[in-house]
Amino acid sequence: MFLVLKKRHIGIALIAIILVCVLSVGTATALTSVSAKVKRKIPIYCVESSEKVIALTFDAAWGADKTKEIVDILDKYNAKATFFLVGFWIDKYPEETKYLVEHGIEIGNHSDSHPDLTQKGKKVVEREIISVNDRIEKFTNQKVRFFRAPFGAYNNQLMEILEDLNMQGIQWDVDTLDWKGISGNEIANKVINKAKNGSIVLQHNNSDHILEALPIYLEEMTRQGYKFVTLSELVLKDNYKIDSSGKQISLG
């Protein structure tokens, strides 16, 4: 009798183990299936183009003493650019913001307080973007089209918020690393050696040697036949796809 009961208990235990294993595999498969259906939304890193055009971008978050000189150098070489402004920068430097707008610089949104937005809830992210749009529009009288995430950190929540606001997320395919304090020649060589048709170049308005770098690469790239345009002139607004590398490609 004892042996019979013992065997029965062992049999029940084995069945229970098998059921747990089956349920675990089923749950894992279901989670993998759901995960596979969530497609990662990618910002724009560059644009497919047959023309020799490059978009220069400058992030402005801290400091402004080089800003007007950057604009003057761009004017000298007939080069256009897009500046991404942080909200507290606009508040602290309204004169420089006005100078940018008056000299034809396109203005993009770089958040209000420069946080990692992938770590924030939806309401905070919306507030970080919309409050800066309102301030920029007071200077430009135009809707803000482009947003660059602090630290280049994007997730689907942020991308979906931008879509709802009819805005586009912008990254870069040429990082000058100017914030590291490298020399003007090193910054310029990164642009000269890496930029190509449809490239988006990342720079910072107050990096140590940006004023030395600009004339070097502007002169050389202009000699090579390149034209420097705003993001609005480069980036497609409709009828496009973005491949896995972040390249924007026209569908028409």
Tab-separated table of C-alpha atoms in Angstrom:
chain	number	residue	atom	x	y	z
A	1	MET	CA	0.000	0.000	0.000
A	2	PHE	CA	2.813	2.383	0.928
A	3	LEU	CA	4.613	1.710	-2.392
A	4	VAL	CA	1.446	2.371	-4.355
A	5	LEU	CA	0.887	5.720	-2.639
A	6	LYS	CA	4.513	6.701	-3.082
A	7	LYS	CA	4.391	5.920	-6.784
A	8	ARG	CA	1.189	7.910	-7.108
A	9	HIS	CA	2.811	10.936	-5.434
A	10	ILE	CA	5.840	10.691	-7.677
A	11	GLY	CA	3.581	10.486	-10.718
A	12	ILE	CA	1.627	13.571	-9.661
A	13	ALA	CA	4.860	15.498	-9.026
A	14	LEU	CA	6.180	14.608	-12.481
A	15	ILE	CA	2.958	15.726	-14.138
A	16	ALA	CA	3.091	19.009	-12.211
A	17	ILE	CA	6.698	19.606	-13.332
A	18	ILE	CA	5.806	18.906	-16.949
A	19	LEU	CA	2.852	21.320	-16.788
A	20	VAL	CA	5.044	24.075	-15.315
A	21	CYS	CA	7.606	23.585	-18.090
A	22	VAL	CA	4.947	23.666	-20.801
A	23	LEU	CA	3.375	26.827	-19.381
A	24	SER	CA	6.784	28.505	-19.064
A	25	VAL	CA	7.683	27.762	-22.681
A	26	GLY	CA	4.265	28.993	-23.827
A	27	THR	CA	4.597	32.233	-21.876
A	28	ALA	CA	8.125	32.867	-23.185
A	29	THR	CA	6.976	32.241	-26.752
A	30	ALA	CA	4.052	34.629	-26.339
A	31	LEU	CA	6.296	37.352	-24.891
A	32	THR	CA	8.805	36.913	-27.727
A	33	SER	CA	5.990	37.155	-30.253
A	34	VAL	CA	4.668	40.385	-28.709
A	35	SER	CA	8.173	41.820	-28.525
A	36	ALA	CA	8.806	41.030	-32.180
A	37	LYS	CA	5.704	42.980	-33.159
A	38	VAL	CA	6.929	46.186	-31.438
A	39	LYS	CA	8.971	47.858	-34.125
A	40	ARG	CA	11.623	50.306	-32.988
A	41	LYS	CA	11.013	53.807	-34.331
A	42	ILE	CA	14.216	55.373	-35.670
A	43	PRO	CA	15.026	59.104	-35.958
A	44	ILE	CA	16.669	60.523	-39.073
A	45	TYR	CA	20.468	60.160	-39.201
A	46	CYS	CA	21.001	61.222	-42.813
A	47	VAL	CA	19.113	61.544	-46.104
A	48	GLU	CA	19.615	59.661	-49.333
A	49	SER	CA	20.556	62.300	-51.905
A	50	SER	CA	22.136	62.467	-55.348
A	51	GLU	CA	23.080	66.095	-54.684
A	52	LYS	CA	26.170	67.306	-52.848
A	53	VAL	CA	24.281	68.804	-49.937
A	54	ILE	CA	25.095	68.656	-46.219
A	55	ALA	CA	23.117	69.885	-43.212
A	56	LEU	CA	25.226	71.506	-40.502
A	57	THR	CA	23.651	71.396	-37.042
A	58	PHE	CA	24.706	72.989	-33.770
A	59	ASP	CA	23.380	72.065	-30.317
A	60	ALA	CA	23.157	75.015	-27.925
A	61	ALA	CA	22.770	74.215	-24.252
A	62	TRP	CA	25.587	75.897	-22.316
A	63	GLY	CA	27.388	79.108	-23.192
A	64	ALA	CA	26.918	81.522	-26.078
A	65	ASP	CA	30.061	83.600	-26.471
A	66	LYS	CA	30.943	82.019	-29.844
A	67	THR	CA	27.442	81.984	-31.301
A	68	LYS	CA	27.492	85.262	-33.213
A	69	GLU	CA	30.928	84.526	-34.645
A	70	ILE	CA	29.716	81.122	-35.860
A	71	VAL	CA	26.870	82.827	-37.694
A	72	ASP	CA	29.224	85.410	-39.195
A	73	ILE	CA	31.548	82.684	-40.495
A	74	LEU	CA	28.606	80.796	-41.992
A	75	ASP	CA	27.463	84.006	-43.699
A	76	LYS	CA	30.933	84.541	-45.125
A	77	TYR	CA	30.829	81.141	-46.840
A	78	ASN	CA	27.151	81.397	-47.790
A	79	ALA	CA	26.467	78.346	-45.642
A	80	LYS	CA	23.160	77.650	-43.922
A	81	ALA	CA	22.681	75.737	-40.682
A	82	THR	CA	20.181	74.567	-38.079
A	83	PHE	CA	20.629	75.307	-34.374
A	84	PHE	CA	18.950	73.113	-31.763
A	85	LEU	CA	18.197	75.248	-28.713
A	86	VAL	CA	17.519	74.173	-25.137
A	87	GLY	CA	14.781	76.104	-23.342
A	88	PHE	CA	16.970	77.488	-20.588
A	89	TRP	CA	19.469	78.656	-23.251
A	90	ILE	CA	16.755	80.658	-24.984
A	91	ASP	CA	15.757	82.216	-21.653
A	92	LYS	CA	19.345	83.118	-20.784
A	93	TYR	CA	20.392	84.316	-24.241
A	94	PRO	CA	17.433	86.023	-25.948
A	95	GLU	CA	19.764	88.401	-27.824
A	96	GLU	CA	21.728	85.519	-29.348
A	97	THR	CA	18.491	83.692	-30.181
A	98	LYS	CA	17.241	86.774	-31.996
A	99	TYR	CA	20.573	87.068	-33.817
A	100	LEU	CA	20.242	83.500	-35.086
A	101	VAL	CA	16.744	84.098	-36.395
A	102	GLU	CA	17.614	87.433	-38.007
A	103	HIS	CA	20.490	85.798	-39.904
A	104	GLY	CA	18.416	83.017	-41.386
A	105	ILE	CA	19.467	80.234	-39.047
A	106	GLU	CA	16.844	77.524	-38.746
A	107	ILE	CA	15.848	76.792	-35.143
A	108	GLY	CA	15.111	73.315	-33.787
A	109	ASN	CA	14.042	72.102	-30.350
A	110	HIS	CA	16.566	70.463	-27.987
A	111	SER	CA	14.222	70.097	-24.953
A	112	ASP	CA	13.597	72.470	-22.069
A	113	SER	CA	16.087	71.248	-19.447
A	114	HIS	CA	18.256	68.719	-21.351
A	115	PRO	CA	17.263	65.493	-19.526
A	116	ASP	CA	17.395	61.941	-20.801
A	117	LEU	CA	13.833	61.785	-22.082
A	118	THR	CA	13.860	57.996	-22.354
A	119	GLN	CA	13.774	57.971	-18.544
A	120	LYS	CA	10.754	60.281	-18.264
A	121	GLY	CA	7.003	59.741	-18.359
A	122	LYS	CA	4.834	60.896	-21.239
A	123	LYS	CA	3.566	64.096	-19.600
A	124	VAL	CA	7.077	65.227	-18.701
A	125	VAL	CA	8.347	64.547	-22.228
A	126	GLU	CA	5.453	66.463	-23.770
A	127	ARG	CA	6.083	69.424	-21.460
A	128	GLU	CA	9.827	69.392	-22.253
A	129	ILE	CA	9.048	69.696	-25.969
A	130	ILE	CA	5.941	71.867	-26.148
A	131	SER	CA	7.226	74.579	-23.776
A	132	VAL	CA	10.273	75.101	-25.996
A	133	ASN	CA	8.205	75.085	-29.189
A	134	ASP	CA	6.152	77.935	-27.722
A	135	ARG	CA	9.259	79.990	-26.978
A	136	ILE	CA	10.854	79.367	-30.370
A	137	GLU	CA	7.659	80.276	-32.198
A	138	LYS	CA	7.626	83.673	-30.467
A	139	PHE	CA	10.966	84.415	-32.153
A	140	THR	CA	10.316	82.823	-35.540
A	141	ASN	CA	6.534	82.996	-36.021
A	142	GLN	CA	6.850	79.485	-37.469
A	143	LYS	CA	5.968	76.026	-36.245
A	144	VAL	CA	8.961	74.034	-35.025
A	145	ARG	CA	9.532	71.015	-37.228
A	146	PHE	CA	12.666	69.357	-35.839
A	147	PHE	CA	13.645	67.935	-32.469
A	148	ARG	CA	16.965	66.561	-31.296
A	149	ALA	CA	16.936	64.476	-28.138
A	150	PRO	CA	19.478	65.280	-25.418
A	151	PHE	CA	22.320	62.750	-25.509
A	152	GLY	CA	20.829	61.404	-28.744
A	153	ALA	CA	18.570	59.206	-26.590
A	154	TYR	CA	15.333	58.155	-28.308
A	155	ASN	CA	12.691	55.546	-27.578
A	156	ASN	CA	9.317	54.758	-29.115
A	157	GLN	CA	7.430	56.901	-26.615
A	158	LEU	CA	9.435	59.973	-27.607
A	159	MET	CA	9.106	59.237	-31.319
A	160	GLU	CA	5.341	58.784	-30.997
A	161	ILE	CA	5.018	62.101	-29.150
A	162	LEU	CA	6.965	63.807	-31.937
A	163	GLU	CA	4.668	62.236	-34.522
A	164	ASP	CA	1.636	63.542	-32.626
A	165	LEU	CA	3.192	67.028	-32.647
A	166	ASN	CA	3.938	66.762	-36.389
A	167	MET	CA	7.677	66.944	-35.677
A	168	GLN	CA	10.662	64.865	-36.814
A	169	GLY	CA	13.422	63.426	-34.637
A	170	ILE	CA	16.927	64.229	-35.872
A	171	GLN	CA	20.202	62.452	-35.128
A	172	TRP	CA	23.437	62.689	-37.149
A	173	ASP	CA	25.788	60.535	-39.200
A	174	VAL	CA	28.852	62.761	-38.702
A	175	ASP	CA	29.853	63.432	-35.094
A	176	THR	CA	32.642	65.988	-34.881
A	177	LEU	CA	33.257	65.195	-31.182
A	178	ASP	CA	34.013	68.903	-30.810
A	179	TRP	CA	32.795	68.798	-27.184
A	180	LYS	CA	35.875	66.779	-26.263
A	181	GLY	CA	38.115	69.813	-26.746
A	182	ILE	CA	39.890	68.439	-29.818
A	183	SER	CA	41.687	70.867	-32.129
A	184	GLY	CA	40.113	72.824	-34.960
A	185	ASN	CA	41.989	70.707	-37.511
A	186	GLU	CA	40.701	67.488	-35.950
A	187	ILE	CA	37.119	68.748	-36.010
A	188	ALA	CA	37.459	69.897	-39.614
A	189	ASN	CA	38.999	66.598	-40.735
A	190	LYS	CA	36.069	64.649	-39.294
A	191	VAL	CA	33.705	66.640	-41.503
A	192	ILE	CA	35.934	66.513	-44.576
A	193	ASN	CA	36.594	62.784	-44.302
A	194	LYS	CA	33.167	61.553	-43.208
A	195	ALA	CA	30.520	63.867	-44.662
A	196	LYS	CA	28.825	62.815	-47.891
A	197	ASN	CA	25.696	63.596	-49.875
A	198	GLY	CA	22.809	64.005	-47.436
A	199	SER	CA	24.902	63.974	-44.262
A	200	ILE	CA	23.819	65.620	-41.012
A	201	VAL	CA	26.772	66.996	-39.036
A	202	LEU	CA	26.677	67.370	-35.242
A	203	GLN	CA	28.497	70.296	-33.618
A	204	HIS	CA	28.117	72.451	-30.518
A	205	ASN	CA	27.890	76.216	-30.465
A	206	ASN	CA	30.334	76.690	-27.609
A	207	SER	CA	32.921	73.964	-28.147
A	208	ASP	CA	36.506	75.067	-27.609
A	209	HIS	CA	37.784	75.122	-31.193
A	210	ILE	CA	34.669	75.390	-33.354
A	211	LEU	CA	35.652	78.845	-34.637
A	212	GLU	CA	38.964	77.450	-35.909
A	213	ALA	CA	37.334	74.412	-37.515
A	214	LEU	CA	34.564	76.108	-39.465
A	215	PRO	CA	36.631	78.053	-42.046
A	216	ILE	CA	38.853	75.014	-42.685
A	217	TYR	CA	36.110	72.570	-43.649
A	218	LEU	CA	33.756	75.154	-45.172
A	219	GLU	CA	36.460	76.221	-47.601
A	220	GLU	CA	37.517	72.669	-48.482
A	221	MET	CA	34.009	71.222	-48.824
A	222	THR	CA	32.890	74.218	-50.871
A	223	ARG	CA	35.889	73.638	-53.153
A	224	GLN	CA	34.689	70.049	-53.559
A	225	GLY	CA	31.302	71.315	-54.720
A	226	TYR	CA	29.267	70.784	-51.552
A	227	LYS	CA	26.444	73.089	-50.513
A	228	PHE	CA	25.426	73.601	-46.872
A	229	VAL	CA	21.669	73.648	-46.341
A	230	THR	CA	19.121	73.762	-43.525
A	231	LEU	CA	17.408	70.596	-42.362
A	232	SER	CA	14.187	71.859	-43.944
A	233	GLU	CA	15.948	71.899	-47.303
A	234	LEU	CA	17.411	68.426	-46.832
A	235	VAL	CA	14.907	66.351	-44.870
A	236	LEU	CA	11.787	64.993	-46.559
A	237	LYS	CA	8.527	65.834	-44.847
A	238	ASP	CA	6.291	63.186	-46.428
A	239	ASN	CA	6.336	59.994	-48.492
A	240	TYR	CA	9.516	58.441	-47.157
A	241	LYS	CA	10.866	55.512	-45.207
A	242	ILE	CA	13.763	55.224	-42.767
A	243	ASP	CA	16.003	52.187	-43.121
A	244	SER	CA	17.685	50.332	-40.265
A	245	SER	CA	20.710	52.657	-40.401
A	246	GLY	CA	18.542	55.770	-39.970
A	247	LYS	CA	18.803	56.897	-43.588
A	248	GLN	CA	15.719	58.678	-44.867
A	249	ILE	CA	14.745	57.434	-48.324
A	250	SER	CA	12.133	58.913	-50.657
A	251	LEU	CA	9.295	56.641	-51.744
A	252	GLY	CA	8.328	58.795	-54.685
